[in-house]
XYZ file of C-alpha atoms in Angstrom:
114
model
C -100.171 -5.129 -88.488
C -98.367 -1.960 -89.451
C -98.277 -0.595 -92.967
C -94.590 -1.549 -93.359
C -95.283 -5.123 -92.292
C -98.158 -5.435 -94.776
C -96.053 -3.946 -97.539
C -93.179 -6.314 -96.803
C -95.544 -9.312 -96.757
C -97.101 -8.267 -100.074
C -93.709 -7.834 -101.707
C -92.470 -11.207 -100.506
C -95.576 -12.905 -101.931
C -95.091 -11.159 -105.273
C -91.424 -12.120 -105.403
C -92.208 -15.742 -104.588
C -94.847 -15.879 -107.319
C -92.606 -14.281 -109.938
C -89.552 -16.395 -109.161
C -91.010 -19.620 -110.558
C -88.323 -21.217 -112.671
C -89.210 -23.624 -115.431
C -87.836 -27.123 -115.254
C -84.701 -27.804 -117.284
C -85.025 -29.141 -120.821
C -86.147 -32.749 -120.989
C -87.559 -32.866 -117.451
C -91.255 -33.762 -117.256
C -93.268 -31.655 -114.782
C -96.661 -32.630 -113.379
C -98.810 -29.493 -113.095
C -102.409 -28.402 -112.493
C -104.366 -25.501 -113.966
C -106.793 -24.172 -111.352
C -108.848 -22.095 -113.804
C -109.718 -24.941 -116.164
C -109.275 -27.713 -113.523
C -106.904 -29.656 -115.757
C -104.041 -31.957 -114.763
C -101.199 -31.987 -117.269
C -97.554 -32.877 -117.828
C -95.209 -30.370 -119.427
C -91.778 -31.039 -120.876
C -89.560 -28.369 -122.379
C -88.026 -30.053 -125.423
C -85.972 -27.094 -126.640
C -86.140 -23.334 -126.788
C -89.685 -22.501 -127.924
C -90.774 -26.187 -128.071
C -92.877 -27.918 -125.429
C -94.630 -31.250 -125.083
C -97.948 -31.142 -123.223
C -99.889 -34.171 -122.104
C -103.334 -33.204 -120.846
C -104.731 -35.941 -118.607
C -108.055 -37.299 -119.883
C -110.465 -37.763 -117.018
C -113.946 -37.748 -118.544
C -115.806 -37.017 -121.761
C -117.493 -33.817 -120.565
C -114.154 -32.402 -119.449
C -112.578 -32.685 -122.919
C -113.921 -29.307 -124.045
C -112.259 -27.613 -121.064
C -109.004 -29.442 -121.811
C -109.013 -28.128 -125.373
C -109.575 -24.535 -124.232
C -106.782 -24.985 -121.690
C -104.435 -26.173 -124.434
C -105.006 -23.052 -126.541
C -104.646 -20.682 -123.592
C -101.562 -22.443 -122.251
C -99.879 -22.409 -125.673
C -100.497 -18.671 -125.844
C -99.005 -18.260 -122.371
C -95.904 -20.344 -123.174
C -95.272 -18.478 -126.416
C -96.024 -15.125 -124.799
C -97.693 -12.913 -127.411
C -96.150 -14.628 -130.429
C -97.848 -17.078 -132.721
C -97.629 -20.819 -132.174
C -98.310 -24.176 -133.783
C -99.937 -27.113 -131.982
C -99.216 -30.630 -133.203
C -101.656 -33.228 -131.884
C -100.401 -36.807 -131.640
C -103.274 -38.556 -129.856
C -106.239 -38.066 -127.580
C -108.756 -36.237 -129.782
C -112.162 -37.551 -128.804
C -115.094 -38.051 -131.134
C -118.234 -36.119 -130.388
C -121.578 -37.931 -130.389
C -124.646 -35.992 -129.421
C -126.472 -39.027 -128.092
C -124.084 -41.932 -127.513
C -125.798 -45.296 -127.594
C -123.070 -47.426 -126.060
C -120.412 -46.821 -123.401
C -117.439 -44.796 -124.514
C -114.125 -46.520 -124.853
C -111.167 -45.359 -122.775
C -109.683 -42.239 -124.340
C -105.928 -41.638 -124.156
C -104.457 -38.423 -122.790
C -104.322 -35.468 -125.159
C -100.683 -35.566 -126.309
C -99.424 -32.467 -128.112
C -96.343 -30.509 -128.995
C -96.322 -26.714 -129.008
C -93.893 -24.842 -131.237
C -93.564 -21.106 -130.783
C -92.779 -19.012 -133.849
């Protein structure tokens, strides 16, 4: 491959990555975060307001989901401050559970950027 071909390929990859357009307001997107290995749904409710539903898959994974939520809120709001409203899905923490855990709902939140 020549230098020009490599440069052109690199530029096309960068352009493709940077041209991701968010879904229109009200449309629910199913997404996946590869770093935290989290499946989630994102809906843009209005300018600077998002609904996130982090899919609950197991008890041990909940800590990763919470970290994802904070990092993703920061990413959505860029460098500004934000508020996270939690509607459901916060799990209790027992060091030594004695009985099987009940089904936990998805972590349902709303992010408001300031």
